[in-house]
Tab-separated table of C-alpha atoms and ligand atoms in Angstrom:
chain	number	residue	atom	x	y	z
A	1	MET	CA	54.817	78.017	61.045
A	2	ALA	CA	51.401	79.667	61.736
A	3	LYS	CA	49.251	78.971	64.687
A	4	LYS	CA	46.950	76.105	64.449
A	5	ASN	CA	43.238	76.190	65.056
A	6	ASP	CA	42.955	72.336	65.124
A	7	PHE	CA	39.181	72.294	65.055
A	8	PHE	CA	38.987	68.886	63.879
A	9	LYS	CA	41.262	67.117	66.071
A	10	PRO	CA	39.700	64.470	68.472
A	11	ASP	CA	38.766	65.969	71.628
A	12	THR	CA	41.262	66.475	74.204
A	13	THR	CA	40.360	68.570	77.075
A	14	GLU	CA	37.697	67.429	79.712
A	15	GLU	CA	36.196	70.643	78.511
A	16	GLU	CA	35.914	69.727	74.926
A	17	LYS	CA	34.415	66.455	75.923
A	18	PHE	CA	31.827	68.170	77.793
A	19	LEU	CA	30.768	70.141	75.072
A	20	GLU	CA	30.827	66.826	72.532
A	21	LYS	CA	28.506	65.130	75.026
A	22	SER	CA	26.100	67.815	76.003
A	23	LEU	CA	25.634	68.448	72.494
A	24	ARG	CA	24.774	65.164	70.654
A	25	PRO	CA	21.926	64.342	69.243
A	26	ILE	CA	19.249	62.473	72.299
A	27	ASN	CA	17.186	61.149	69.323
A	28	PHE	CA	16.702	60.661	65.713
A	29	SER	CA	14.970	64.224	65.352
A	30	GLU	CA	17.503	65.928	66.544
A	31	TYR	CA	19.982	64.222	64.028
A	32	ILE	CA	20.220	66.215	61.273
A	33	GLY	CA	20.669	65.004	57.729
A	34	GLN	CA	22.227	61.608	56.340
A	35	GLU	CA	18.449	60.983	55.322
A	36	GLU	CA	19.015	57.920	53.121
A	37	LEU	CA	21.133	56.528	55.528
A	38	ILE	CA	18.618	57.200	58.735
A	39	LYS	CA	16.123	55.694	56.425
A	40	ASN	CA	17.758	52.185	55.817
A	41	LEU	CA	18.430	52.390	59.541
A	42	LYS	CA	15.145	52.972	60.566
A	43	ILE	CA	13.908	49.564	58.701
A	44	ALA	CA	16.654	47.966	60.206
A	45	ILE	CA	15.682	48.741	63.452
A	46	TYR	CA	12.188	48.352	63.582
A	47	SER	CA	12.478	44.700	61.922
A	48	ALA	CA	14.834	43.755	64.633
A	49	GLN	CA	12.642	44.759	66.672
A	50	LYS	CA	9.404	43.091	65.706
A	51	ARG	CA	11.354	39.984	65.352
A	52	LYS	CA	12.601	40.398	68.802
A	53	LYS	CA	16.433	39.741	67.489
A	54	PRO	CA	19.362	42.159	68.169
A	55	LEU	CA	20.341	44.375	64.921
A	56	ASP	CA	22.794	42.812	62.028
A	57	HIS	CA	26.218	43.966	62.367
A	58	ILE	CA	26.828	47.382	61.197
A	59	LEU	CA	29.999	49.164	60.066
A	60	PHE	CA	29.669	53.198	59.365
A	61	TYR	CA	32.691	54.947	57.480
A	62	GLY	CA	33.581	58.531	56.635
A	63	PRO	CA	35.627	61.369	58.213
A	64	PRO	CA	35.948	62.277	61.866
A	65	GLY	CA	33.281	64.437	63.363
A	66	LEU	CA	30.358	63.086	60.800
A	67	GLY	CA	28.097	61.778	63.848
A	68	LYS	CA	29.270	58.039	63.360
A	69	THR	CA	29.470	57.516	67.483
A	70	SER	CA	26.306	60.041	67.925
A	71	LEU	CA	24.226	58.001	65.558
A	72	SER	CA	25.272	54.537	66.946
A	73	ILE	CA	24.458	55.844	70.554
A	74	LEU	CA	21.194	56.645	69.054
A	75	ILE	CA	20.770	53.535	67.804
A	76	ALA	CA	21.200	51.920	71.315
A	77	ARG	CA	18.878	54.231	72.825
A	78	GLU	CA	16.231	53.063	69.969
A	79	MET	CA	16.967	49.514	70.149
A	80	GLY	CA	16.173	50.314	74.239
A	81	VAL	CA	19.971	48.470	74.718
A	82	SER	CA	23.092	49.272	76.617
A	83	ILE	CA	26.277	50.204	74.155
A	84	LYS	CA	29.779	49.648	74.674
A	85	ILE	CA	32.031	52.110	73.277
A	86	THR	CA	35.710	51.243	72.639
A	87	SER	CA	38.243	51.909	70.076
A	88	GLY	CA	40.760	50.005	67.833
A	89	VAL	CA	43.652	51.293	69.690
A	90	ALA	CA	42.139	51.225	73.167
A	91	ILE	CA	41.996	47.274	73.181
A	92	ASP	CA	45.548	45.600	72.428
A	93	LYS	CA	45.415	42.255	74.291
A	94	LYS	CA	43.342	39.044	73.524
A	95	GLY	CA	42.192	38.903	77.019
A	96	ASP	CA	40.886	42.207	76.761
A	97	MET	CA	38.985	41.694	73.529
A	98	ALA	CA	37.573	38.339	75.467
A	99	ALA	CA	36.412	40.109	78.507
A	100	ILE	CA	34.465	42.956	76.424
A	101	LEU	CA	32.725	40.408	74.711
A	102	THR	CA	32.027	37.825	77.474
A	103	ASN	CA	30.442	40.630	79.653
A	104	LEU	CA	27.754	42.215	77.156
A	105	ASN	CA	24.237	41.270	77.692
A	106	GLU	CA	21.857	39.965	75.173
A	107	GLY	CA	21.132	42.484	72.570
A	108	ASP	CA	23.936	45.016	73.486
A	109	ILE	CA	25.680	46.970	71.173
A	110	LEU	CA	29.294	47.088	71.035
A	111	PHE	CA	30.518	50.096	69.447
A	112	ILE	CA	34.482	49.970	68.194
A	113	ASP	CA	35.552	53.138	66.566
A	114	GLU	CA	38.539	53.472	64.194
A	115	ILE	CA	38.086	49.436	63.894
A	116	HIS	CA	40.719	49.299	60.829
A	117	ARG	CA	43.115	50.077	63.702
A	118	LEU	CA	42.608	46.485	65.806
A	119	PRO	CA	45.496	44.220	65.766
A	120	SER	CA	44.867	41.642	63.392
A	121	SER	CA	45.486	38.881	66.318
A	122	LEU	CA	42.202	40.629	67.993
A	123	GLU	CA	40.294	40.909	64.721
A	124	GLU	CA	40.137	36.984	64.452
A	125	ILE	CA	38.563	36.756	67.646
A	126	LEU	CA	35.857	38.780	66.428
A	127	TYR	CA	34.962	36.665	63.006
A	128	PRO	CA	33.499	33.616	65.210
A	129	ALA	CA	32.135	36.522	67.724
A	130	MET	CA	30.184	38.209	64.738
A	131	GLU	CA	29.268	35.113	62.886
A	132	ASP	CA	27.957	32.328	65.697
A	133	PHE	CA	28.377	34.143	68.642
A	134	GLN	CA	31.324	32.066	70.377
A	135	ILE	CA	34.619	32.780	70.980
A	136	ASP	CA	37.945	30.432	71.687
A	137	ILE	CA	39.977	31.022	74.694
A	138	VAL	CA	43.350	29.259	75.260
A	139	ILE	CA	44.114	27.783	78.645
A	140	GLY	CA	47.113	26.985	79.797
A	141	GLU	CA	50.540	27.265	77.583
A	142	GLY	CA	52.832	25.240	76.029
A	143	PRO	CA	52.075	21.536	75.079
A	144	GLY	CA	49.454	21.161	77.378
A	145	ALA	CA	47.401	24.470	76.391
A	146	LYS	CA	43.672	23.656	75.675
A	147	THR	CA	41.176	25.597	73.761
A	148	ILE	CA	38.047	26.058	74.601
A	149	ARG	CA	34.923	27.471	72.834
A	150	LEU	CA	32.335	29.325	74.834
A	151	GLU	CA	28.930	30.692	73.977
A	152	ILE	CA	28.492	34.959	74.096
A	153	PRO	CA	25.468	36.951	73.999
A	154	HIS	CA	24.272	37.937	70.668
A	155	PHE	CA	25.387	41.435	70.745
A	156	THR	CA	25.725	43.790	68.069
A	157	LEU	CA	29.109	44.999	66.625
A	158	ILE	CA	28.934	48.336	65.384
A	159	GLY	CA	32.120	49.546	63.509
A	160	ALA	CA	33.554	52.906	62.348
A	161	THR	CA	36.303	54.003	59.951
A	162	THR	CA	37.378	57.031	58.505
A	163	ARG	CA	39.443	54.205	56.078
A	164	ILE	CA	36.573	51.729	54.663
A	165	GLY	CA	40.023	50.431	52.571
A	166	LEU	CA	42.198	49.603	55.482
A	167	LEU	CA	39.496	46.985	56.720
A	168	THR	CA	40.267	43.483	56.204
A	169	PRO	CA	38.219	41.963	52.811
A	170	PRO	CA	37.127	38.958	56.045
A	171	LEU	CA	36.161	41.456	58.500
A	172	ARG	CA	34.021	43.716	56.086
A	173	ALA	CA	32.472	40.468	54.715
A	174	ARG	CA	30.866	39.847	58.355
A	175	PHE	CA	29.304	43.231	58.542
A	176	GLY	CA	25.579	43.170	57.591
A	177	MET	CA	25.095	47.156	56.659
A	178	VAL	CA	27.981	48.738	55.414
A	179	GLU	CA	26.972	52.579	55.262
A	180	LYS	CA	28.870	55.545	54.408
A	181	LEU	CA	28.454	58.951	55.954
A	182	ASN	CA	28.493	62.240	53.702
A	183	PHE	CA	29.553	65.353	54.172
A	184	TYR	CA	26.786	67.909	55.737
A	185	SER	CA	25.511	71.140	53.177
A	186	VAL	CA	25.645	74.431	54.771
A	187	LYS	CA	21.658	74.514	55.196
A	188	GLU	CA	22.264	71.044	57.514
A	189	LEU	CA	24.829	72.335	59.373
A	190	GLY	CA	22.827	75.390	59.811
A	191	GLU	CA	20.346	73.652	61.273
A	192	ILE	CA	22.808	71.786	63.899
A	193	ILE	CA	24.276	74.922	64.478
A	194	LYS	CA	20.746	76.659	65.786
A	195	GLN	CA	20.318	73.367	67.609
A	196	SER	CA	23.299	73.414	69.462
A	197	SER	CA	22.824	77.240	70.347
A	198	GLU	CA	19.434	76.495	71.731
A	199	LYS	CA	21.059	73.630	73.668
A	200	LEU	CA	24.122	76.438	75.236
A	201	GLY	CA	21.389	78.706	75.766
A	202	VAL	CA	22.705	81.398	73.487
A	203	SER	CA	20.511	82.913	70.915
A	204	ILE	CA	21.413	83.009	66.949
A	205	THR	CA	20.257	84.374	63.975
A	206	GLU	CA	19.580	82.485	60.873
A	207	GLU	CA	22.186	84.633	58.680
A	208	GLY	CA	24.768	84.227	61.818
A	209	ALA	CA	24.318	80.208	61.711
A	210	LEU	CA	25.042	80.549	57.993
A	211	GLU	CA	28.230	82.134	58.586
A	212	ILE	CA	29.287	79.754	60.847
A	213	ALA	CA	27.574	76.652	58.607
A	214	LYS	CA	29.830	78.063	55.885
A	215	ARG	CA	32.933	77.213	57.197
A	216	SER	CA	32.362	74.043	59.371
A	217	ARG	CA	33.980	72.201	56.024
A	218	GLY	CA	30.721	70.029	56.113
A	219	ILE	CA	31.644	68.768	59.329
A	220	PRO	CA	29.199	68.651	62.538
A	221	ARG	CA	31.916	68.843	65.110
A	222	ILE	CA	33.918	71.505	63.385
A	223	ALA	CA	30.352	73.620	63.243
A	224	ASN	CA	29.583	73.064	66.752
A	225	ARG	CA	33.432	74.160	67.811
A	226	LEU	CA	33.678	77.084	66.018
A	227	LEU	CA	29.731	77.973	67.490
A	228	LYS	CA	31.514	78.023	70.759
A	229	ARG	CA	34.274	80.233	69.757
A	230	VAL	CA	32.115	82.809	68.226
A	231	ARG	CA	29.506	82.439	71.442
A	232	ASP	CA	32.591	83.223	73.647
A	233	LEU	CA	33.303	86.462	71.542
A	234	ALA	CA	29.498	87.238	72.291
A	235	VAL	CA	29.968	87.026	75.713
A	236	VAL	CA	33.060	89.093	76.044
A	237	GLU	CA	31.328	91.793	73.996
A	238	ASP	CA	28.078	91.583	75.731
A	239	LYS	CA	26.039	90.709	72.833
A	240	LYS	CA	22.785	89.014	73.487
A	241	GLU	CA	22.464	87.364	70.295
A	242	ILE	CA	25.114	85.892	67.385
A	243	ASP	CA	24.437	87.279	64.203
A	244	GLU	CA	26.352	87.716	61.076
A	245	VAL	CA	28.596	90.476	61.919
A	246	LEU	CA	29.820	89.022	65.334
A	247	ALA	CA	30.645	85.250	63.599
A	248	LYS	CA	32.470	87.318	60.586
A	249	LYS	CA	34.741	89.195	63.521
A	250	MET	CA	35.496	86.018	65.258
A	251	PHE	CA	36.264	84.478	61.593
A	252	GLU	CA	38.799	87.208	61.162
A	253	LEU	CA	40.809	86.728	64.166
A	254	LEU	CA	41.143	83.126	63.886
A	255	LYS	CA	41.884	83.858	60.546
A	256	ILE	CA	39.504	81.240	58.674
A	257	ASP	CA	38.187	82.049	55.357
A	258	GLU	CA	34.673	81.634	54.116
A	259	ASN	CA	35.441	78.548	52.974
A	260	GLY	CA	36.721	77.111	56.460
A	261	ILE	CA	39.821	77.126	55.368
A	262	ASP	CA	42.666	78.237	57.998
A	263	MET	CA	45.984	78.765	58.233
A	264	THR	CA	47.125	75.622	58.398
A	265	LEU	CA	45.372	74.413	55.093
A	266	LYS	CA	46.678	77.043	53.868
A	267	ASP	CA	50.128	76.179	54.640
A	268	PHE	CA	49.696	72.698	53.504
A	269	LEU	CA	48.578	74.170	50.228
A	270	VAL	CA	51.349	76.650	49.706
A	271	THR	CA	54.177	73.825	50.485
A	272	ILE	CA	53.115	72.022	47.807
A	273	ILE	CA	53.199	74.384	45.471
A	274	GLU	CA	56.641	76.500	46.681
A	275	LYS	CA	58.304	73.302	47.571
A	276	PHE	CA	56.818	70.965	44.792
A	277	ASN	CA	56.129	73.085	41.937
A	278	GLY	CA	52.374	72.154	42.656
A	279	GLY	CA	53.171	68.592	42.740
A	280	PRO	CA	52.505	65.551	42.280
A	281	VAL	CA	54.049	65.020	45.658
A	282	GLY	CA	53.989	61.595	47.489
A	283	LEU	CA	51.950	61.140	51.116
A	284	LYS	CA	55.131	60.168	52.644
A	285	THR	CA	56.743	63.599	51.325
A	286	LEU	CA	54.242	65.717	52.597
A	287	THR	CA	54.403	63.952	55.971
A	288	ALA	CA	57.792	64.890	56.584
A	289	ILE	CA	57.888	68.504	55.310
A	290	THR	CA	54.509	69.524	56.946
A	291	GLY	CA	55.187	67.607	60.149
A	292	GLU	CA	51.235	66.544	60.173
A	293	GLU	CA	50.549	62.980	60.323
A	294	ARG	CA	49.723	60.898	57.937
A	295	ASP	CA	46.306	60.473	59.025
A	296	THR	CA	45.266	63.986	59.518
A	297	ILE	CA	46.284	64.570	55.880
A	298	GLU	CA	44.471	61.375	54.496
A	299	ASP	CA	41.103	61.890	56.537
A	300	ILE	CA	40.959	65.294	57.030
A	301	TYR	CA	42.899	67.800	54.598
A	302	GLU	CA	42.179	65.729	51.387
A	303	PRO	CA	38.842	64.763	51.746
A	304	PHE	CA	38.022	68.676	52.171
A	305	LEU	CA	40.334	70.275	49.369
A	306	MET	CA	39.338	67.964	47.077
A	307	GLN	CA	35.734	68.428	47.675
A	308	LEU	CA	36.644	72.070	47.029
A	309	GLY	CA	38.507	71.338	43.946
A	310	LEU	CA	41.435	72.868	45.190
A	311	ILE	CA	43.844	69.386	44.906
A	312	GLU	CA	43.588	66.476	43.000
A	313	ARG	CA	45.089	62.971	44.174
A	314	THR	CA	46.776	61.320	41.176
A	315	PRO	CA	48.564	57.782	41.049
A	316	ARG	CA	51.799	59.891	41.401
A	317	GLY	CA	50.994	61.837	44.233
A	318	ARG	CA	48.582	64.906	45.156
A	319	ILE	CA	48.845	67.905	42.910
A	320	VAL	CA	47.252	71.421	43.794
A	321	THR	CA	44.575	72.352	41.040
A	322	GLU	CA	44.553	75.399	38.769
A	323	LYS	CA	41.862	76.423	41.060
A	324	GLY	CA	44.222	75.941	43.808
A	325	TYR	CA	46.477	78.199	42.422
A	326	ARG	CA	44.167	80.986	42.036
A	327	TYR	CA	42.643	80.491	45.195
A	328	LEU	CA	46.003	81.141	46.997
A	329	GLY	CA	46.486	84.052	44.910
A	330	TYR	CA	49.013	82.510	42.855
A	331	LYS	CA	49.343	82.274	38.758
A	332	LYS	CA	49.427	79.154	36.848
A	333	GLY	CA	52.634	80.554	35.483
A	334	LYS	CA	55.724	78.516	34.002
A	335	LYS	CA	57.859	78.213	36.949
A	336	LEU	CA	55.065	77.013	38.839
A	337	PHE	CA	54.215	74.310	36.671
B	1	LIG	P1	32.243	60.826	64.765
B	1	LIG	O1	32.162	59.650	65.675
B	1	LIG	O2	31.789	60.572	63.346
B	1	LIG	O3	34.011	61.095	64.619
B	1	LIG	P2	30.581	62.187	66.599
B	1	LIG	O4	29.253	61.273	66.374
B	1	LIG	O5	31.604	61.844	67.482
B	1	LIG	O6	31.374	61.918	65.183
B	1	LIG	O7	29.981	63.627	66.407
B	1	LIG	C1	30.839	65.112	66.540
B	1	LIG	C2	29.784	65.927	67.086
B	1	LIG	O8	28.700	66.464	66.382
B	1	LIG	C3	28.375	65.479	68.041
B	1	LIG	O9	29.052	65.743	69.613
B	1	LIG	C4	27.373	66.070	67.946
B	1	LIG	O10	27.108	67.303	68.559
B	1	LIG	C5	27.415	66.689	66.706
B	1	LIG	N1	26.836	65.669	65.593
B	1	LIG	C6	27.202	65.209	64.049
B	1	LIG	N2	26.531	64.699	63.640
B	1	LIG	C7	25.183	65.122	64.292
B	1	LIG	C8	24.037	65.301	63.118
B	1	LIG	N3	23.516	64.719	62.170
B	1	LIG	N4	23.295	66.240	64.319
B	1	LIG	C9	23.388	67.241	64.915
B	1	LIG	N5	24.705	67.109	65.377
B	1	LIG	C10	25.684	66.146	65.176
């Protein structure tokens, strides 16, 4: 198996977390792209401000790294309220959820990442909380147990999910705004890369930025990570500026082609072609054979490969398209189909 680059994985090291934080847009003018969504959000924000009411609950969905967390932080800043950031995998006890909700202040934002992973018992606490700003707490145990209803501050829930389809209908119905984040164009990613370079204190040419943008799979988080790798090479080679030549050199070392396909993705496609004659192959089999997690395949690999037209999802499973075969230098020969 080839060495993995894993640019798409969530931040794990302290350095990665720091980088992510330091490059986050600090105001709406630094938040590039997603124009339609930003327009709608601004209307909602200014209306809430004029009415002196908290914002409606918002659900953001789309693949990881597209800017859901960043946008939520910006909304809080614009509204002048605090934001509490948590995740559907981080809370597992009813008491924890109740504590989070009762500790919010009027107008605060509660951001729950990966909200589709929230256990259903906790989801049920959210229903009255979102609708009536009340929660039910059980005191005591057994026959003597009593339920009391507590008022909680009027807050705004912002949920983020990579899997809108996994959200239960009652939870989804309680969001006033449901907004999709789209992949970014190369031009937009180029802007993000130039902005990040400035924050990192490194100069970059237009062509250098576009070279990185092309390989970023439409995702700002990947753009920032690739930029950092190219910046490392610039430092090592004593280059004052990142240009096209330097960027290309780094991508050759990283084995990332001009569409952002790395060895991990190539292996993934080759497995479907060689082991399953190009498919169709089910997700379960793919996770078993590639050793990748289901979420990684569904949230990260597939949307990107489908966007490039290299695979298709059919009711019987995934298939590599003719374009996919050609891309990898295979012929759509008899044996393969
Ligand atoms: P998500 O929550 O969707 O996984 P994040 O909000 O954590 O994504 O974004 C990942 C990183 O990408 C952020 O740290 C930020 O630097 C960058 N980023 C995301 N969206 C934008 C954008 N629209 N403009 C500029 N930078 C962005």
